[in-house]
mmCIF file of C-alpha atoms in Angstrom:
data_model
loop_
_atom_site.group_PDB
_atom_site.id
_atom_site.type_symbol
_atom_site.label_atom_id
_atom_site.label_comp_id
_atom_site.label_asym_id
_atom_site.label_seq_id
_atom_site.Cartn_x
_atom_site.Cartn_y
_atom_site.Cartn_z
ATOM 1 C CA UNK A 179 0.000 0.000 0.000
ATOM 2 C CA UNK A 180 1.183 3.459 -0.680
ATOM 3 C CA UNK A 181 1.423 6.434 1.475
ATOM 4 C CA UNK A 182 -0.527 8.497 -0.607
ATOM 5 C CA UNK A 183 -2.632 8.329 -4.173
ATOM 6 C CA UNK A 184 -1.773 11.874 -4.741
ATOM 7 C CA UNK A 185 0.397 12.768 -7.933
ATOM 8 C CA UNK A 186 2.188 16.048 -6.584
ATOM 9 C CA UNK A 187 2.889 14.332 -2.937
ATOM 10 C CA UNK A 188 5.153 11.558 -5.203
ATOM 11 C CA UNK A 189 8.493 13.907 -5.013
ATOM 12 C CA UNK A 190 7.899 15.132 -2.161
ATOM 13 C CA UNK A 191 7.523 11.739 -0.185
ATOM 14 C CA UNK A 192 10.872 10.810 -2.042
ATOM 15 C CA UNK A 193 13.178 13.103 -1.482
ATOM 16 C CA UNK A 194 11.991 13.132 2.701
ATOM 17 C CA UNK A 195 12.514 8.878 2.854
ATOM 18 C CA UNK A 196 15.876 9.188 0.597
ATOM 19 C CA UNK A 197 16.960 12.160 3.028
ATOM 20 C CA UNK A 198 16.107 10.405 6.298
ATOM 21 C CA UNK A 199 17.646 7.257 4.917
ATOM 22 C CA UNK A 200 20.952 8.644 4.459
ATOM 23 C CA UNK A 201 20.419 10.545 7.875
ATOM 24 C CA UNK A 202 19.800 6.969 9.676
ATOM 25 C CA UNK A 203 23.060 5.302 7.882
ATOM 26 C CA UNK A 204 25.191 8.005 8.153
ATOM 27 C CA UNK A 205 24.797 8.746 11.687
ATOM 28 C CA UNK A 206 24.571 5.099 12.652
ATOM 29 C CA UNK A 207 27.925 4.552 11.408
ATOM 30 C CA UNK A 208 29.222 7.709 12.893
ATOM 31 C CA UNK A 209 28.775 5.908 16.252
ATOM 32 C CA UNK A 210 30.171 2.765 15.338
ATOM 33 C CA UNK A 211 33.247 4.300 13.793
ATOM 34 C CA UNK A 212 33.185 6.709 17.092
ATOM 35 C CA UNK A 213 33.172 3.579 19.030
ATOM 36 C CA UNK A 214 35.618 1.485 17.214
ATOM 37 C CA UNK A 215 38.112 4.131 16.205
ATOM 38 C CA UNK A 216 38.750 5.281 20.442
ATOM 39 C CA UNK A 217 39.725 3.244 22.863
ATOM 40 C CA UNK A 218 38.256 5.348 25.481
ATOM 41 C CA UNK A 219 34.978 3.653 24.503
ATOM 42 C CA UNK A 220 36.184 0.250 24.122
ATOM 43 C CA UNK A 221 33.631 -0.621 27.133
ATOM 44 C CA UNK A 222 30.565 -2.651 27.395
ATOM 45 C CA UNK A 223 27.958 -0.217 27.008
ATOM 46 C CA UNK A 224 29.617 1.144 23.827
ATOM 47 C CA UNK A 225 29.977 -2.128 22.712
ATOM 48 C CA UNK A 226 26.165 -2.646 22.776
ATOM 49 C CA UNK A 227 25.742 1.235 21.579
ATOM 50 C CA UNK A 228 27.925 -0.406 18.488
ATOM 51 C CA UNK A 229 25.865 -3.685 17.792
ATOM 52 C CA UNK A 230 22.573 -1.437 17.766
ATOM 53 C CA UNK A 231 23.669 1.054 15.631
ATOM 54 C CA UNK A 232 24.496 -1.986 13.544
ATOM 55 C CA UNK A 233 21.339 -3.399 13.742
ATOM 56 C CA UNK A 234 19.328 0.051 12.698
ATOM 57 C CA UNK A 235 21.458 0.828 10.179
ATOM 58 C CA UNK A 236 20.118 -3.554 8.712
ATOM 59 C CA UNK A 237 16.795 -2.631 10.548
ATOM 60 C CA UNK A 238 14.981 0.341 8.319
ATOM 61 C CA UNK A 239 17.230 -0.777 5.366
ATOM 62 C CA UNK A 240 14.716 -3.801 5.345
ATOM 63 C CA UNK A 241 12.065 -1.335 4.646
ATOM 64 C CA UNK A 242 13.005 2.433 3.232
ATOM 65 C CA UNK A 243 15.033 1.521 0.014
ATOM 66 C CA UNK A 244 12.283 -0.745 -1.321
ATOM 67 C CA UNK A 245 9.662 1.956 -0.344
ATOM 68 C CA UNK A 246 12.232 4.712 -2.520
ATOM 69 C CA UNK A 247 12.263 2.524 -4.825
ATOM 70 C CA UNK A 248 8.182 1.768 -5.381
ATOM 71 C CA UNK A 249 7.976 5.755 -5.476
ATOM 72 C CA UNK A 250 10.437 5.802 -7.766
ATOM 73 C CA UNK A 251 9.060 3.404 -10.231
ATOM 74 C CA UNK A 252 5.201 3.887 -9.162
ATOM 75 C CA UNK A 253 4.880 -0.118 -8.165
ATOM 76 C CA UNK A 254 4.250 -1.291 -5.737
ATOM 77 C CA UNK A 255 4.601 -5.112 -6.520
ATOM 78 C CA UNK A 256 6.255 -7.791 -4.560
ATOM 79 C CA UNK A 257 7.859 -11.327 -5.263
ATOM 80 C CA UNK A 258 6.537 -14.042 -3.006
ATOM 81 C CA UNK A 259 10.616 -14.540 -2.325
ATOM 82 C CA UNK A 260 11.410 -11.241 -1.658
ATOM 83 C CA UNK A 261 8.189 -10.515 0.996
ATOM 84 C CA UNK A 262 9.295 -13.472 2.733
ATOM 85 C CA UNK A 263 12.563 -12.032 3.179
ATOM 86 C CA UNK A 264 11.923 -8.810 4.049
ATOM 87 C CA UNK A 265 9.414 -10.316 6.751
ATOM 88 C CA UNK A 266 12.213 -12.587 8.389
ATOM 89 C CA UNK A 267 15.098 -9.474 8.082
ATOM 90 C CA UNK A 268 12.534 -6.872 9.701
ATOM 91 C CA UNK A 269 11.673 -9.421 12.445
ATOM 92 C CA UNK A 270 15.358 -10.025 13.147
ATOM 93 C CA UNK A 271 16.579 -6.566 13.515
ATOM 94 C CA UNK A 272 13.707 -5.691 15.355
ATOM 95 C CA UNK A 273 13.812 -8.380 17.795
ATOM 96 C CA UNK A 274 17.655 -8.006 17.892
ATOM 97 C CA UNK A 275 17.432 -4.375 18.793
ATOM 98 C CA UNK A 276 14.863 -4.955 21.957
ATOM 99 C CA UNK A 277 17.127 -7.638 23.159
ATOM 100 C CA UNK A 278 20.029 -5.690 23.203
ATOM 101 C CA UNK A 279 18.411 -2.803 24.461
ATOM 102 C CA UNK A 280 17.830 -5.235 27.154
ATOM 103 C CA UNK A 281 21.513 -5.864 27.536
ATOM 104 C CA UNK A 282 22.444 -2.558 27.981
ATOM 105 C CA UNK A 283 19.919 -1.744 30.650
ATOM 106 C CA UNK A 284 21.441 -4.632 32.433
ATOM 107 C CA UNK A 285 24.708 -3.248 31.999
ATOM 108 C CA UNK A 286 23.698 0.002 33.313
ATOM 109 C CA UNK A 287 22.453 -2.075 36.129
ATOM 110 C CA UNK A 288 25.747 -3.774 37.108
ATOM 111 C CA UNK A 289 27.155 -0.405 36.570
ATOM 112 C CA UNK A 290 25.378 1.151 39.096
ATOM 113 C CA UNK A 291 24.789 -1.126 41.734
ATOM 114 C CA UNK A 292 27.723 -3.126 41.657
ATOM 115 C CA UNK A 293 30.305 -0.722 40.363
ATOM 116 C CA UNK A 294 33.252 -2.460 42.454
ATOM 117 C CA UNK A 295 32.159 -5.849 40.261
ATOM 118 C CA UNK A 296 31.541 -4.286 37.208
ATOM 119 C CA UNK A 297 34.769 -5.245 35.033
ATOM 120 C CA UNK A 298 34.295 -8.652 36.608
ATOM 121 C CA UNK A 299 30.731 -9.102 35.784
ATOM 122 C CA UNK A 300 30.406 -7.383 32.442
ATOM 123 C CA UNK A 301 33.693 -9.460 31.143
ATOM 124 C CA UNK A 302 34.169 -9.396 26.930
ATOM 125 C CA UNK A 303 32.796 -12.863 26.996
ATOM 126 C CA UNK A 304 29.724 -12.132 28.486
ATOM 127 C CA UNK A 305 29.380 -8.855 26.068
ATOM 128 C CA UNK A 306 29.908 -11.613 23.477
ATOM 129 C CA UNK A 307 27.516 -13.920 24.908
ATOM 130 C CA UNK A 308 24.413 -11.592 24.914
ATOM 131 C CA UNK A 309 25.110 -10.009 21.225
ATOM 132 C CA UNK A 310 25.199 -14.046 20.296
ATOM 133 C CA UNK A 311 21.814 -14.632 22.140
ATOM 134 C CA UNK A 312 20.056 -11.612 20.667
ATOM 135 C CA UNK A 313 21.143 -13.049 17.549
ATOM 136 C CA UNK A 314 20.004 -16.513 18.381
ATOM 137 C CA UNK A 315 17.055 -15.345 19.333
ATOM 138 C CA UNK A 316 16.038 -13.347 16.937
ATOM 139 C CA UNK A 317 16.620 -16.311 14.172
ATOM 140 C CA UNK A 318 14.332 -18.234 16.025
ATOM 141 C CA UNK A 319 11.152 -15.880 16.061
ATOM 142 C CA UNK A 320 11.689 -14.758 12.467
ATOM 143 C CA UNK A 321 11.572 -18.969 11.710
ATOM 144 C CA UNK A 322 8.752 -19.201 13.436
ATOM 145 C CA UNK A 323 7.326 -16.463 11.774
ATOM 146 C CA UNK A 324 8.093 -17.915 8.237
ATOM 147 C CA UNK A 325 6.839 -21.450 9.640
ATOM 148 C CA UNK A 326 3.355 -20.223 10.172
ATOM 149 C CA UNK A 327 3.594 -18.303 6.819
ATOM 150 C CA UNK A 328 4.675 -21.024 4.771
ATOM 151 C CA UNK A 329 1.558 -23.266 5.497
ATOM 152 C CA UNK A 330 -0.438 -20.350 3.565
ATOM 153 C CA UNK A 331 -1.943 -22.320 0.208
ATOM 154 C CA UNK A 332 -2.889 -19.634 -1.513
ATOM 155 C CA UNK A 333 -0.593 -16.466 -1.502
ATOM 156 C CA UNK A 334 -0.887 -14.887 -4.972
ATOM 157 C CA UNK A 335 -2.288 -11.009 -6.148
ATOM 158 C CA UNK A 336 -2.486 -10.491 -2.134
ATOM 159 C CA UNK A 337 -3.057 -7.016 -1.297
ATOM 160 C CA UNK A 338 -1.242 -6.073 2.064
ATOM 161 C CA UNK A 339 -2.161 -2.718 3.949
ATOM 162 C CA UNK A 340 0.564 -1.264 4.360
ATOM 163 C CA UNK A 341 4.287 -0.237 3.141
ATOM 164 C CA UNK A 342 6.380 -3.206 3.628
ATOM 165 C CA UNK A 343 5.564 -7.256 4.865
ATOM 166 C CA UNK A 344 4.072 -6.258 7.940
ATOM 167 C CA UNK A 345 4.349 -9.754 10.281
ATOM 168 C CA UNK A 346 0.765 -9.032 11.186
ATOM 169 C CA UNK A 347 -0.195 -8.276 7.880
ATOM 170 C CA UNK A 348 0.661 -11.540 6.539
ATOM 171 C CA UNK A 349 -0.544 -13.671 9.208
ATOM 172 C CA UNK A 350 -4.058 -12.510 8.899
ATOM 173 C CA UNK A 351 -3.966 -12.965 4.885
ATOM 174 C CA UNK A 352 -4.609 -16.489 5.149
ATOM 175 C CA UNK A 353 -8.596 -17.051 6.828
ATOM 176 C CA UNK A 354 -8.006 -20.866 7.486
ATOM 177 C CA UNK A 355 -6.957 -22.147 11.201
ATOM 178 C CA UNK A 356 -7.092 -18.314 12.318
ATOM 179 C CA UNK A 357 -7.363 -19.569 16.153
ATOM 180 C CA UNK A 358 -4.727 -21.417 16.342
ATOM 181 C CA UNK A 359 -2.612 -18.949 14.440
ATOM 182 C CA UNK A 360 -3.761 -16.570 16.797
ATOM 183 C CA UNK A 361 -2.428 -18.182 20.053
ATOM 184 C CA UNK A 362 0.990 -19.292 18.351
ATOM 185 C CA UNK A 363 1.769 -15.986 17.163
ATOM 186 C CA UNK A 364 0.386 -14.333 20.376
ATOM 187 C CA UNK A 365 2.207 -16.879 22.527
ATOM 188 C CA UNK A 366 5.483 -16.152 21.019
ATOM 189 C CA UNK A 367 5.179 -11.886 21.340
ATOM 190 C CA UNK A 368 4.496 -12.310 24.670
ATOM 191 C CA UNK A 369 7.637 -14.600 24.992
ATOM 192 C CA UNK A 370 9.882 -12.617 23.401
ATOM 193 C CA UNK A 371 8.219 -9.068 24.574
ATOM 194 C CA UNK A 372 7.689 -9.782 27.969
ATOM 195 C CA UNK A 373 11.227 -11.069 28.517
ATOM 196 C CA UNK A 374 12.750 -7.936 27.265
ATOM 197 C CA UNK A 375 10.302 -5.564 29.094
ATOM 198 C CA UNK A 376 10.449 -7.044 31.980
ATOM 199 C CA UNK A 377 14.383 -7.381 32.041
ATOM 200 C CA UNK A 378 14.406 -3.555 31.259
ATOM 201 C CA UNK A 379 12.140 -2.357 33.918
ATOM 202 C CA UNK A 380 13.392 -5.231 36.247
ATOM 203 C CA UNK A 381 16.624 -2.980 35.714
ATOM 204 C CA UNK A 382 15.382 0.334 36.329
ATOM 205 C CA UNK A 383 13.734 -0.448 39.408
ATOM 206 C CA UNK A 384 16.506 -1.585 40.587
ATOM 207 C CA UNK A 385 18.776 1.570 39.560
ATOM 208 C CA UNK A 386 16.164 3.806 40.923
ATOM 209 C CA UNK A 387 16.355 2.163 44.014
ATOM 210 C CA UNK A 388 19.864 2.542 44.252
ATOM 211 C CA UNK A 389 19.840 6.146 43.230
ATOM 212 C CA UNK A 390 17.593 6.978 45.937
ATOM 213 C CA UNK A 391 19.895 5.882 48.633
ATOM 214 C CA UNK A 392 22.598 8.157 46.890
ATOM 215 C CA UNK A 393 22.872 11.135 50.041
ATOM 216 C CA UNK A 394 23.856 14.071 47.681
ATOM 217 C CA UNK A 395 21.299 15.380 44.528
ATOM 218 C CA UNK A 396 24.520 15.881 42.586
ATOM 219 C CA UNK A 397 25.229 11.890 43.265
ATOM 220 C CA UNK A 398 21.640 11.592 42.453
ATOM 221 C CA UNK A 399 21.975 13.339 38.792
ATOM 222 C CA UNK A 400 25.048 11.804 38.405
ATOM 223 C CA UNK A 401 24.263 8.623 37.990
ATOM 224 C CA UNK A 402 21.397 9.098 36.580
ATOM 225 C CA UNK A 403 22.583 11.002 34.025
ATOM 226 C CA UNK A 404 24.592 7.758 32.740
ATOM 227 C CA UNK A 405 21.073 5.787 31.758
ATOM 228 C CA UNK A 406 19.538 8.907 30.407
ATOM 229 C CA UNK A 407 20.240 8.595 26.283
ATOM 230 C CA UNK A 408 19.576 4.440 26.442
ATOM 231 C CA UNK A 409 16.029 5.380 28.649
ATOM 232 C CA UNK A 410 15.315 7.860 26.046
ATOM 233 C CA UNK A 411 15.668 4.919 23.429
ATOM 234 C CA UNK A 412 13.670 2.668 25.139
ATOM 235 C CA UNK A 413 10.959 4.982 25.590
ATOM 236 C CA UNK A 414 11.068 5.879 21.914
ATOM 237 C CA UNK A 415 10.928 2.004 20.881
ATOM 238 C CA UNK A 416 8.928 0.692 22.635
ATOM 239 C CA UNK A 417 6.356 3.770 22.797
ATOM 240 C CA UNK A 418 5.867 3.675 18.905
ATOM 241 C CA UNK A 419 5.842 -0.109 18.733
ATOM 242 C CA UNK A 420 3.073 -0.418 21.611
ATOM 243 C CA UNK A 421 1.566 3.035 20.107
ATOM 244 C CA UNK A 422 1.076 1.350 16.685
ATOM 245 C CA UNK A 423 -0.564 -1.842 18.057
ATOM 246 C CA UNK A 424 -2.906 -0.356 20.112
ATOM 247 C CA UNK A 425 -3.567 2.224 17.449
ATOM 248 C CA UNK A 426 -4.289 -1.012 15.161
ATOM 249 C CA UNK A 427 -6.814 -2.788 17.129
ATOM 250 C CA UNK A 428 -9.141 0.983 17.741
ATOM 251 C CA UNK A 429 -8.662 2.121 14.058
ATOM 252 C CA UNK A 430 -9.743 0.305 11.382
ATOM 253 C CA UNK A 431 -7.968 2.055 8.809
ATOM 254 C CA UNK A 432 -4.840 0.968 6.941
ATOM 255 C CA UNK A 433 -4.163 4.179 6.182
ATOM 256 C CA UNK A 434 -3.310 5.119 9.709
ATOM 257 C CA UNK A 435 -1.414 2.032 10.986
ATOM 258 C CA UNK A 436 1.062 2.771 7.826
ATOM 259 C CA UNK A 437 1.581 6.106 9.226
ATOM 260 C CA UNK A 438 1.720 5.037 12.577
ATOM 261 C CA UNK A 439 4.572 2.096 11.103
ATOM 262 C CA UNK A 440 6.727 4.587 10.152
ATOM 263 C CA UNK A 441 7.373 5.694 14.029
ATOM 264 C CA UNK A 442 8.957 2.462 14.460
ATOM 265 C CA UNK A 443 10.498 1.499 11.136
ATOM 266 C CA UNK A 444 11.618 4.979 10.421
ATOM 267 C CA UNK A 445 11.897 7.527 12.978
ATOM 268 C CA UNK A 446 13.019 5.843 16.134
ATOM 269 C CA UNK A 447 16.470 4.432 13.915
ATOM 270 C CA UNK A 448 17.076 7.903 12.609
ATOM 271 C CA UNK A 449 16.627 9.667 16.376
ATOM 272 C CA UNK A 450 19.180 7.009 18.449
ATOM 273 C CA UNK A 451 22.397 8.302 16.890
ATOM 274 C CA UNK A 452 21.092 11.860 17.834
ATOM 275 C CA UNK A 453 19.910 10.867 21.208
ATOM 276 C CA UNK A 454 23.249 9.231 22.359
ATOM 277 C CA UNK A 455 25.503 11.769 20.401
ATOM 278 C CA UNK A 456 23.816 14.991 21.797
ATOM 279 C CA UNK A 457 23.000 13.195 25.029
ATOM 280 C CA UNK A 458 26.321 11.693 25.782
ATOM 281 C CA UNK A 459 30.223 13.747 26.143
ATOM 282 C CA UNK A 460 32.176 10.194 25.675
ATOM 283 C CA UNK A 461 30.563 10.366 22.433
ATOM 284 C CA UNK A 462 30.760 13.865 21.642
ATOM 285 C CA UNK A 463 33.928 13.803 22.546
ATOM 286 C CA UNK A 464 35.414 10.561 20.675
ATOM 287 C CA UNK A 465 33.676 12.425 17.122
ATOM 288 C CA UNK A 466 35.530 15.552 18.335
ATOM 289 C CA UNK A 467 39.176 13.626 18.436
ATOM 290 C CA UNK A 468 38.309 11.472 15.338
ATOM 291 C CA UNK A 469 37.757 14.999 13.297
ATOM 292 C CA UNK A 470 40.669 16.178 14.794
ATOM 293 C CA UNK A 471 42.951 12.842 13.805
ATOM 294 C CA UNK A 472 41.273 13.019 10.211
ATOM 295 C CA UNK A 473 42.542 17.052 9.762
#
């Protein structure tokens, strides 16, 4: 489905998605090169700042260039092949970005409340372990995904409402065995949602805790201050993401849940290189050096 019918809006609607795609990339791989090029942020949390930016950068690439490209060419057709594949690489980036967004508030936990066992908890194997398992993990819901898909019979001249393979959208294509479709694909969001929500607010409540008992308000900010760009994230992902899925089940109308997509598909992987760049010195500060070492 397109974003709009109208003629005129055509240019318009390219030039903004080719401009925030290069916006996304480009400032995603400022922070990995950032992170990567100074060893002052060779720790843990910039080592899951890295792996993120890596995943947005793979995350709305799933989706923007083929959406450029059906403006470009006024088509919006779609190989059985190629739906299928940008279903499984949307639900692995996706899933692969909550996970480790679930890492890092973990880290920020250790940080904080055990910050004379931090270097021995948060050890580079354990870094390693959690990128592998958010990579794992995320294989095994987008199989799943494709599993249930698969059984479809008939899956040709489908109309899909809305600007890329939507998971959703797919699953409720196919009218036959809806219930038990239902409570698989139900079963497994909870799974894989509720075990990164509740790690992430498992985490906060216990950083808040420990802030609390912090005597000074300038200890208070402090350490605060350290979780403020990756709380920012989380808010913005998972505020869009629950925004459009509640916005799904009031409105009826396809035309909305696109728009409301592009929050999470779009916007939030464009704003998290801004959020942790403006938001954070060590970062500010490792682009600063890296522009001086370039001159």
């Amino acid at each position: 489905m397109s974003l709009s019918e109208d003629p005129e809006l055509q240019p318009i609607l390219f030039g903004l998605f080719l401009f925030t795609y290069m916006v996304t990339v480009l400032g995603n791989l400022l922070i990995i090169l950032a992170v990567t090029s100074d060893s002052h942020l060779h720790t843990p949390m910039y080592f899951f700042l890295s792996n993120l930016s890596w995943s947005d950068i793979c995350f709305i690439s799933t989706t923007v260039p083929k959406m450029i490209w059906d403006i470009q060419t006024q088509s919006r057709v779609i190989s059985y092949v190629g739906c299928l594949t940008q279903m499984s690489m949307f639900i692995i980036f996706g899933c692969m970005d909550s996970i480790l967004l679930t890492a890092m508030a973990y880290d920020r936990f250790v940080a904080i409340c055990h910050p004379l066992h931090y270097t021995t908890i948060m050890n580079p194997h354990l870094c390693a372990f959690l990128v592998l398992v958010s990579v794992l993990v995320s294989l095994l819901d987008s199989q799943v995904h494709n599993l249930i898909v698969l059984q479809f019979t008939y899956f040709n001249d489908m109309q899909i409402s809305n600007f890329f393979c939507d998971p959703s959208q797919l699953l409720n294509l196919d009218c036959s065995e809806m219930f038990t479709r239902n409570i698989v694909t139900h079963f497994i969001g909870v799974f894989f949602g509720l075990f990164s929500t509740s790690g992430i607010l498992l985490s906060y409540y216990k950083i808040i805790s420990t802030i609390q008992r912090v005597p000074s308000t300038s200890g208070k900010y402090k350490a605060f201050s350290t979780c403020g760009s990756h709380l920012s994230v989380v808010c913005l992902f998972y505020g869009t993401a629950i925004g459009v899925y509640v916005g799904s089940t009031v409105s009826n109308s396809p035309e909305n849940c696109a728009v409301a997509s592009l929050m999470y598909t779009v916007v939030t992987p464009m704003l998290n290189p801004f959020i942790y760049s403006l938001r954070n010195k060590d970062i500010k500060s490792a682009l600063w050096r890296f522009q001086k070492r370039t001159m």
